[in-house]
Tab-separated table of C-alpha atoms and ligand atoms in Angstrom:
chain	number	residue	atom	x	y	z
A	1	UNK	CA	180.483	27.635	6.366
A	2	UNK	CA	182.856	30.982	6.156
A	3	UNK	CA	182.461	33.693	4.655
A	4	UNK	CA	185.179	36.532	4.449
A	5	UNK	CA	183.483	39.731	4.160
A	6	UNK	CA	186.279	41.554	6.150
A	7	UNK	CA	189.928	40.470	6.481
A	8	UNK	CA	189.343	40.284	9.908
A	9	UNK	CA	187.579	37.225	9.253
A	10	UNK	CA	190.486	35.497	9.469
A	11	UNK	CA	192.473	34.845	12.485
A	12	UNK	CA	196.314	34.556	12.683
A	13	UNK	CA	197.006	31.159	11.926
A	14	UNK	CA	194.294	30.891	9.196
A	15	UNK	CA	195.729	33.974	7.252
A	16	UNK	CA	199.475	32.304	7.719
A	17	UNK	CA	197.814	29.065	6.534
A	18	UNK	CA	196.528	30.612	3.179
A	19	UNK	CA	199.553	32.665	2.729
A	20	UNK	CA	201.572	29.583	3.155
A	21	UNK	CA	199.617	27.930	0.363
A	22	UNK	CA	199.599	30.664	-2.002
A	23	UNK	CA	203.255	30.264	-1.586
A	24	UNK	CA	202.874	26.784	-2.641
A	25	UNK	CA	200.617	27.159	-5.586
A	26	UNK	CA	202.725	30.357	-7.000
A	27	UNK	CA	205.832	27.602	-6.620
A	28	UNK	CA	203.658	24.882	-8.757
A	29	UNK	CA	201.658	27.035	-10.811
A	30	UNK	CA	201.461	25.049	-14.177
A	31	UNK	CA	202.681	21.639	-12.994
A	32	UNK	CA	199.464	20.349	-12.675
A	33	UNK	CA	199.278	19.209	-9.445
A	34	UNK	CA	196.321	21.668	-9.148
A	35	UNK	CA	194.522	20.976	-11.973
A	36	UNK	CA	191.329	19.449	-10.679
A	37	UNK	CA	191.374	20.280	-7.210
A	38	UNK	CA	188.091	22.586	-7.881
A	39	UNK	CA	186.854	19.703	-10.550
A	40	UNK	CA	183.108	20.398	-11.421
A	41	UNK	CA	182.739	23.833	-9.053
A	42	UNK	CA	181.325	27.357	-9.860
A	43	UNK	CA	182.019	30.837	-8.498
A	44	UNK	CA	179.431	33.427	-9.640
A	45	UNK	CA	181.210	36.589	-9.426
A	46	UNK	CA	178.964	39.142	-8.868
A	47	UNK	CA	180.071	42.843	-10.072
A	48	UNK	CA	178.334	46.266	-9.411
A	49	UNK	CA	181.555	48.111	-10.428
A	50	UNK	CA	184.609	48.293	-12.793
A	51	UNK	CA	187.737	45.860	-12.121
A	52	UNK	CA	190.630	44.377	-14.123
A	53	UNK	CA	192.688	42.720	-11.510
A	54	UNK	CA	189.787	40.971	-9.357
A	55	UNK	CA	187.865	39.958	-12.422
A	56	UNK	CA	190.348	38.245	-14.079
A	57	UNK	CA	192.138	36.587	-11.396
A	58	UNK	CA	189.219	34.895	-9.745
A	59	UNK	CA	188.487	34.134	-13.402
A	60	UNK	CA	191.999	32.449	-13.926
A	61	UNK	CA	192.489	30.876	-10.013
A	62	UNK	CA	188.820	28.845	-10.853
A	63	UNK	CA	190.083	27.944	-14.533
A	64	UNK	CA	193.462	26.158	-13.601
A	65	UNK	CA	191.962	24.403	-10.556
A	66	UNK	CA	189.883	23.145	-13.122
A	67	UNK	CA	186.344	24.560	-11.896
A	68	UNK	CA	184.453	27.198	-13.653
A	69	UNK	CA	183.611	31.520	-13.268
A	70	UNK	CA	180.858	33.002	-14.152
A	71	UNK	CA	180.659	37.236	-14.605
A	72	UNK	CA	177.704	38.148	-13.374
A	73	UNK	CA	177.696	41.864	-13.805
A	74	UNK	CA	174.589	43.661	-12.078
A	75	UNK	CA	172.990	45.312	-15.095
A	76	UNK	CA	172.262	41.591	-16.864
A	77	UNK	CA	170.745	39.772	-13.836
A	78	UNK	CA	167.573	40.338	-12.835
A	79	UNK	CA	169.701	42.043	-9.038
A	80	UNK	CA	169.472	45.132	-11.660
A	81	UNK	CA	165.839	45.330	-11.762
A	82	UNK	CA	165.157	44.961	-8.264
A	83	UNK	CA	164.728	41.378	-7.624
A	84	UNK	CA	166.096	41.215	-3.982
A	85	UNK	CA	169.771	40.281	-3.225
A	86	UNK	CA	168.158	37.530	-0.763
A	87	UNK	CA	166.253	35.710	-3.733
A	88	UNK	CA	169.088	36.118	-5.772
A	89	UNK	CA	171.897	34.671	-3.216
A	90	UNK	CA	169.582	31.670	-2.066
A	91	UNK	CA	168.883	31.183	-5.899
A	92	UNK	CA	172.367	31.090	-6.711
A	93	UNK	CA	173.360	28.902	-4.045
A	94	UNK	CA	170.913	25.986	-5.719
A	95	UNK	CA	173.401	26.601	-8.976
A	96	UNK	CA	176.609	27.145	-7.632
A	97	UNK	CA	179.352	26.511	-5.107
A	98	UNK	CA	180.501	30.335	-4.220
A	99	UNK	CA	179.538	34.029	-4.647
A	100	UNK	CA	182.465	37.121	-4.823
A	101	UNK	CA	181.023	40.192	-5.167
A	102	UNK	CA	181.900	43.765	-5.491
A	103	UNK	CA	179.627	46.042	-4.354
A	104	UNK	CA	178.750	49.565	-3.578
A	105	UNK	CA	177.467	49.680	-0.036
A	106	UNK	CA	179.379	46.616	2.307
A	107	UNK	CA	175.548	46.046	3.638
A	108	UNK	CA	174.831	44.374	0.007
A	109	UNK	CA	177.547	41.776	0.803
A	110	UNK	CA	176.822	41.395	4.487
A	111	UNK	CA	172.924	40.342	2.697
A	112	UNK	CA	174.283	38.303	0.532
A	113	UNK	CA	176.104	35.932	3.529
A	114	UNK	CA	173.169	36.215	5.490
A	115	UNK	CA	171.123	34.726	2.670
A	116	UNK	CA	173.403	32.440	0.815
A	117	UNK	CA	173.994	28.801	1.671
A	118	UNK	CA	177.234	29.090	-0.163
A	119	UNK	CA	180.454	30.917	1.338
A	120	UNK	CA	180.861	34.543	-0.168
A	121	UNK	CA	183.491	36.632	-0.702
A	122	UNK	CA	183.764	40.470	-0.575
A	123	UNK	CA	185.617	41.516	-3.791
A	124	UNK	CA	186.173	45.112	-2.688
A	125	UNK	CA	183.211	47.170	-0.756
A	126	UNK	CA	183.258	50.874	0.097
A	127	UNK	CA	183.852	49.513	3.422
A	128	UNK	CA	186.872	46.866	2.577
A	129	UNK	CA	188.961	44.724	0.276
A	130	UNK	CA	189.913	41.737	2.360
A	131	UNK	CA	191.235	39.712	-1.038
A	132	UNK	CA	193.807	42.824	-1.743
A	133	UNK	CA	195.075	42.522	1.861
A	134	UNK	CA	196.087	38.803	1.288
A	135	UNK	CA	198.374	39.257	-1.793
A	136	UNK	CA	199.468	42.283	0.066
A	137	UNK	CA	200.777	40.058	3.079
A	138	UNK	CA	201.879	37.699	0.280
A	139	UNK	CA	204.082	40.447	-1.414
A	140	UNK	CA	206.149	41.851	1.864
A	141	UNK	CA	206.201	38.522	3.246
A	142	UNK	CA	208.417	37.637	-0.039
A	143	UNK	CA	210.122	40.707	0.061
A	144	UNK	CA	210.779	40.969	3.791
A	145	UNK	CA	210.090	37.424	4.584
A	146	UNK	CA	208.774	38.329	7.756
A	147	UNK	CA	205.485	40.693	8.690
A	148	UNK	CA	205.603	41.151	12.217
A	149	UNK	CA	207.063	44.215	13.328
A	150	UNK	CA	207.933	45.926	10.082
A	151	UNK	CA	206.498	49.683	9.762
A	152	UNK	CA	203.984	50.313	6.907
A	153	UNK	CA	203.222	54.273	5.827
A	154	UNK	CA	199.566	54.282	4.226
A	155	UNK	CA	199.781	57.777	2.442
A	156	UNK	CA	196.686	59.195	0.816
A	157	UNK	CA	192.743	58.379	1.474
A	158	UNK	CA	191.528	56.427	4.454
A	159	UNK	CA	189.637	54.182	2.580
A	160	UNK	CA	188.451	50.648	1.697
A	161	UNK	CA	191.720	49.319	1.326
A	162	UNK	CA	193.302	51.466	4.559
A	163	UNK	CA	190.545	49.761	6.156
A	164	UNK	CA	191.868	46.441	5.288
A	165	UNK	CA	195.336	46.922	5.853
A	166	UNK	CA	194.268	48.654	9.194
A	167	UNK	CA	192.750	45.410	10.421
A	168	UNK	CA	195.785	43.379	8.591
A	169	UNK	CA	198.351	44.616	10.305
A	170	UNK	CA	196.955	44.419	13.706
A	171	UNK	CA	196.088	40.576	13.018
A	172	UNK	CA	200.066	40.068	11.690
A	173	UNK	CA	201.557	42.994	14.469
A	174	UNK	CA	202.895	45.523	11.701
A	175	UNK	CA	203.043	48.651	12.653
A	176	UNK	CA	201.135	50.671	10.780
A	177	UNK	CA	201.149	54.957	10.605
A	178	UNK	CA	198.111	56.356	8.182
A	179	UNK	CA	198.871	59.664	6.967
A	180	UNK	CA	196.224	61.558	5.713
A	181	UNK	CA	194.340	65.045	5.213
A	182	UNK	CA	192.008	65.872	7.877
A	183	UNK	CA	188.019	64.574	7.336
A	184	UNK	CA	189.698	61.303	5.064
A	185	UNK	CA	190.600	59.473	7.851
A	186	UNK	CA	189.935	55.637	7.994
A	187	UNK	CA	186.603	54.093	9.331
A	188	UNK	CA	186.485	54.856	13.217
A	189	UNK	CA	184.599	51.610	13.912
A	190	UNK	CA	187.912	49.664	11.886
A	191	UNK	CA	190.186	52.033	13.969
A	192	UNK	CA	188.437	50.762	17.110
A	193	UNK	CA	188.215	47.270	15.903
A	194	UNK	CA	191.897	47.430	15.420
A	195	UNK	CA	192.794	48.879	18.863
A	196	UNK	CA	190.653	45.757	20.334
A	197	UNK	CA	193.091	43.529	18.402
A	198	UNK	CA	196.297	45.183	19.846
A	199	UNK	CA	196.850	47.100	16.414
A	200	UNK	CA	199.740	49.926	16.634
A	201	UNK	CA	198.254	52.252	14.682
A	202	UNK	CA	198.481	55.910	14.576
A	203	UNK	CA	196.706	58.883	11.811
A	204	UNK	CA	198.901	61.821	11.147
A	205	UNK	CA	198.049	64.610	8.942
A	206	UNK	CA	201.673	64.435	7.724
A	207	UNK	CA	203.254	62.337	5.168
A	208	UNK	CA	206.937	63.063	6.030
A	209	UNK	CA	206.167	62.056	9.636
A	210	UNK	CA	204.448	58.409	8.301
A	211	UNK	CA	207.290	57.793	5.829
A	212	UNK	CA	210.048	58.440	7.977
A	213	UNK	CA	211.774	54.774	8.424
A	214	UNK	CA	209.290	52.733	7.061
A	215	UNK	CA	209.830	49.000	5.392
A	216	UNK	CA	206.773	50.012	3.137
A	217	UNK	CA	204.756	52.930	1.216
A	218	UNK	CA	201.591	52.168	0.280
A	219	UNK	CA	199.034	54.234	-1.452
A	220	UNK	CA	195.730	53.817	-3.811
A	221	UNK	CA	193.562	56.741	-5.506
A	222	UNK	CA	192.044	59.747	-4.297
A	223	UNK	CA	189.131	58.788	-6.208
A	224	UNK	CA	187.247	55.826	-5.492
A	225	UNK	CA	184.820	54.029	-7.080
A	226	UNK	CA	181.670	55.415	-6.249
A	227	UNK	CA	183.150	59.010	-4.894
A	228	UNK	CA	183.503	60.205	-8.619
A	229	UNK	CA	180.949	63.121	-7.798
A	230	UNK	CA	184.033	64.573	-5.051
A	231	UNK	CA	186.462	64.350	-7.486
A	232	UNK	CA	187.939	67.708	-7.796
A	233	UNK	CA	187.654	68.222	-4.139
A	234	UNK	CA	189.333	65.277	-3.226
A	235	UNK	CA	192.118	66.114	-5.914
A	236	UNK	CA	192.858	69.202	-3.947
A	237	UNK	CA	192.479	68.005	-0.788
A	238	UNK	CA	194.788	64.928	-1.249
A	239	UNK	CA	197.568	66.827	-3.334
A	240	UNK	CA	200.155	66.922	-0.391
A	241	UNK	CA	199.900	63.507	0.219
A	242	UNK	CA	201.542	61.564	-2.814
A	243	UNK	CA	204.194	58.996	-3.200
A	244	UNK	CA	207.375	60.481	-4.599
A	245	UNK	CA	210.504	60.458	-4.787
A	246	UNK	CA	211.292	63.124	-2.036
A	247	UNK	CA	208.783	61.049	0.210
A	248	UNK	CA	210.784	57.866	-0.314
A	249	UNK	CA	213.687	59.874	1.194
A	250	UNK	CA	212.449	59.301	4.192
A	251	UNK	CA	211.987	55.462	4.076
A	252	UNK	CA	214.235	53.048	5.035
A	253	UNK	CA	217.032	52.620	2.072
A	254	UNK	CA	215.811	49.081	0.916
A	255	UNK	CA	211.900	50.372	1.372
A	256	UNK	CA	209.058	48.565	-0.593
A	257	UNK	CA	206.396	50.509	-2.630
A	258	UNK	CA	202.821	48.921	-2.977
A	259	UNK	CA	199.827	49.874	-4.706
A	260	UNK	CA	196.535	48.113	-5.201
A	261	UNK	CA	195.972	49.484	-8.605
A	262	UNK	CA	194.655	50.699	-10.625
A	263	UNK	CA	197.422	53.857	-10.350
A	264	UNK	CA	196.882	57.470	-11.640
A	265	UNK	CA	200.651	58.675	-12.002
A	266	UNK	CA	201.218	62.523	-11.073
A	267	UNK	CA	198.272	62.096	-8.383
A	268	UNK	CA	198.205	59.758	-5.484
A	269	UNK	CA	202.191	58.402	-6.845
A	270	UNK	CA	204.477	59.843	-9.400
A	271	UNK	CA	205.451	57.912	-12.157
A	272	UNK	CA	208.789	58.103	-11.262
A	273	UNK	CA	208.257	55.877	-8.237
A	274	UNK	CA	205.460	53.489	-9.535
A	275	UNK	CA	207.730	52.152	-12.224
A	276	UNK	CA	210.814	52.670	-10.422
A	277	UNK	CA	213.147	50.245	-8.385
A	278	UNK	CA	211.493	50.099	-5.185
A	279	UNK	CA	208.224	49.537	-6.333
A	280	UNK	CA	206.318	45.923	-6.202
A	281	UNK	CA	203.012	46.579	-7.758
A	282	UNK	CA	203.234	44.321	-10.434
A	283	UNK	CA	204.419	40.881	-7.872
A	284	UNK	CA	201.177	42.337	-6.145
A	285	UNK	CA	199.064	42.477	-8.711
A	286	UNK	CA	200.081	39.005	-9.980
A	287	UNK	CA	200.162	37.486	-5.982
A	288	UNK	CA	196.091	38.480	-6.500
A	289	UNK	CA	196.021	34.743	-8.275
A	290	UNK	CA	197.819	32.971	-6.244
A	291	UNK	CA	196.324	34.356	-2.677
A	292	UNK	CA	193.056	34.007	-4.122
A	293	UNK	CA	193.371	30.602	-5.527
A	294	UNK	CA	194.262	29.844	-1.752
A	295	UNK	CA	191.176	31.098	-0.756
A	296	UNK	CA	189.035	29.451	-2.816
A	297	UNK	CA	190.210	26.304	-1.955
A	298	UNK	CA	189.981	26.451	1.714
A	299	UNK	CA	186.537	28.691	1.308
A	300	UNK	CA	185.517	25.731	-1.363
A	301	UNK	CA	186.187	22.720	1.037
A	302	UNK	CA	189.014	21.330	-1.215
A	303	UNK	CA	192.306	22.280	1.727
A	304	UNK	CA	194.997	20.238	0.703
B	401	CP	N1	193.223	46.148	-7.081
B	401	CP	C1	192.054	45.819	-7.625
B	401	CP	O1	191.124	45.342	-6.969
B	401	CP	O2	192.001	46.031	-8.957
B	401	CP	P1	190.711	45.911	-9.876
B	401	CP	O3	189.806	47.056	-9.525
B	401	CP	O4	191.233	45.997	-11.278
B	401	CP	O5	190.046	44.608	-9.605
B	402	NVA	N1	189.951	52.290	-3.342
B	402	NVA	C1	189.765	51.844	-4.699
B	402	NVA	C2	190.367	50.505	-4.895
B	402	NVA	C3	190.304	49.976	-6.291
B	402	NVA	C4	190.878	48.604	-6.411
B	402	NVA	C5	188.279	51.841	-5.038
B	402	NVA	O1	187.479	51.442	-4.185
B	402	NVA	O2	187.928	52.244	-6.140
């Protein structure tokens, strides 16, 4: 049984493989040829914080390959009043056929694998979001239509989703520069996991530097989920390093702008940029149905 709890999880040829077949589905969404591939199956989705994007796609990839979602938000199951996440993934694997969940602390999901006899996916941790990374890949693949060797600029926090896209692009060979302000630098055991795979990655403390000739621009918040309390630190601490136009100056002409979403405009990216030309964020957001629904069917044990 597999589990992806980090995007490392996934080797080379198994990522390619998915993204290949997210390709496929995006082609065929709504012919049908899908339609009861996941016939008769459940995915609890387990939630301990907000999400739009996630929810609903999981939600949507399980209803067209005809199986079924269930929200399980933390507050209504019994997880909320302290019955153990052991009980409750071992109970939940007599019920159903796969767990996502999106948690606080990655140790709750890393519990959750060790206890459930069903695969289970990390929805977003503070540690990493391994389903972002693959409509990511999915979204420069399409608009590059190649991964290896391009140059990705990560500008803002080192956080979950840096972490991702740390270990992504050493398991694809992008090279990847993280600019960021000192003490928000990615995860050092990711940065050293990433080195181990070959990764060529380097953290600057300047934005200009990481942009300069890049294929891509990525950014998320400054606030997290779950660092609300350092919010007007982080504001201040992060306000050099936002996505604008005089940034994108520095890219290469036909440069691509991601982010994960949810955006706050005039912080981490102006508005300027996140609705303007260059930006993808909407082909990302939607490629989070069609990556996923590739991942639940080779997680699920229906590969085509
Ligand atoms: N990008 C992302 O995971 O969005 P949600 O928080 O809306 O799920
Ligand atoms: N880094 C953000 C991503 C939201 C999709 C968070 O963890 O809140």
């Amino acid at each position: 049984m597999t589990h992806l709890l980090s995007i490392s999880d996934l080797k080379y040829e198994e990522l390619t493989q998915l993204l290949d077949m997210a390709s496929e589905l995006k082609e065929k969404r709504g012919m049908g040829a899908d339609a009861d591939l996941l016939k008769n199956m459940s995915l609890g989705m387990i939630f301990e914080k907000a999400s739009t994007r996630t929810r609903v796609s999981f939600e949507v990839a399980m209803t067209e390959l005809g199986g079924h979602a269930l929200y399980l938000n933390t507050e209504d199951l019994q997880l909320g009043r302290s019955e153990t996440i052991c009980d409750t993934a071992q109970v939940l694997s007599r019920y159903i056929h796969a767990i996502t969940a999106r948690v606080y602390s990655h140790e709750t999901v890393q519990e959750l694998a060790r206890c459930a006899d069903i695969p289970v996916i990390n929805a977003l941790s503070d540690l990493e979001h391994p389903c972002q990374l693959l409509a990511d890949l999915l979204t420069i693949r399409e608009q590059k239509s190649i991964l290896d060797g391009l140059r990705i600029a990560w500008i803002g926090d080192g956080n979950n989703v840096c972490n991702s896209l740390i270990l992504a692009s050493a398991i694809v060979g992008m090279e990847l520069v993280v600019a960021c302000p000192a003490g928000y630098e990615p995860n050092s055991y990711i940065l050293a996991q990433a080195r181990d795979l070959g990764c060529d990655v380097t953290i600057t403390h300047d934005p200009t530097k990481a942009a300069e000739g890049a294929d891509v621009l990525y950014t998320d918040v400054w606030v997290s989920m779950g660092d609300e309390e350092e919010e007007e630190k982080r504001l201040q601490d992060l306000a050099g390093f936002q996505i604008n136009t005089g940034l994108l100056e520095h890219a290469k002409p036909d440069c691509i702008v991601l982010h994960c979403l949810p955006a706050h405009r005039g912080q981490e990216i102006t508005g300027e940029v996140l609705d303007g030309p260059h930006s993808v964020v909407l082909d990302q957001a939607e490629n989070r149905l069609h990556a996923q629904k590739a991942l639940l069917l080779w997680m699920m044990g229906n590969e085509r």
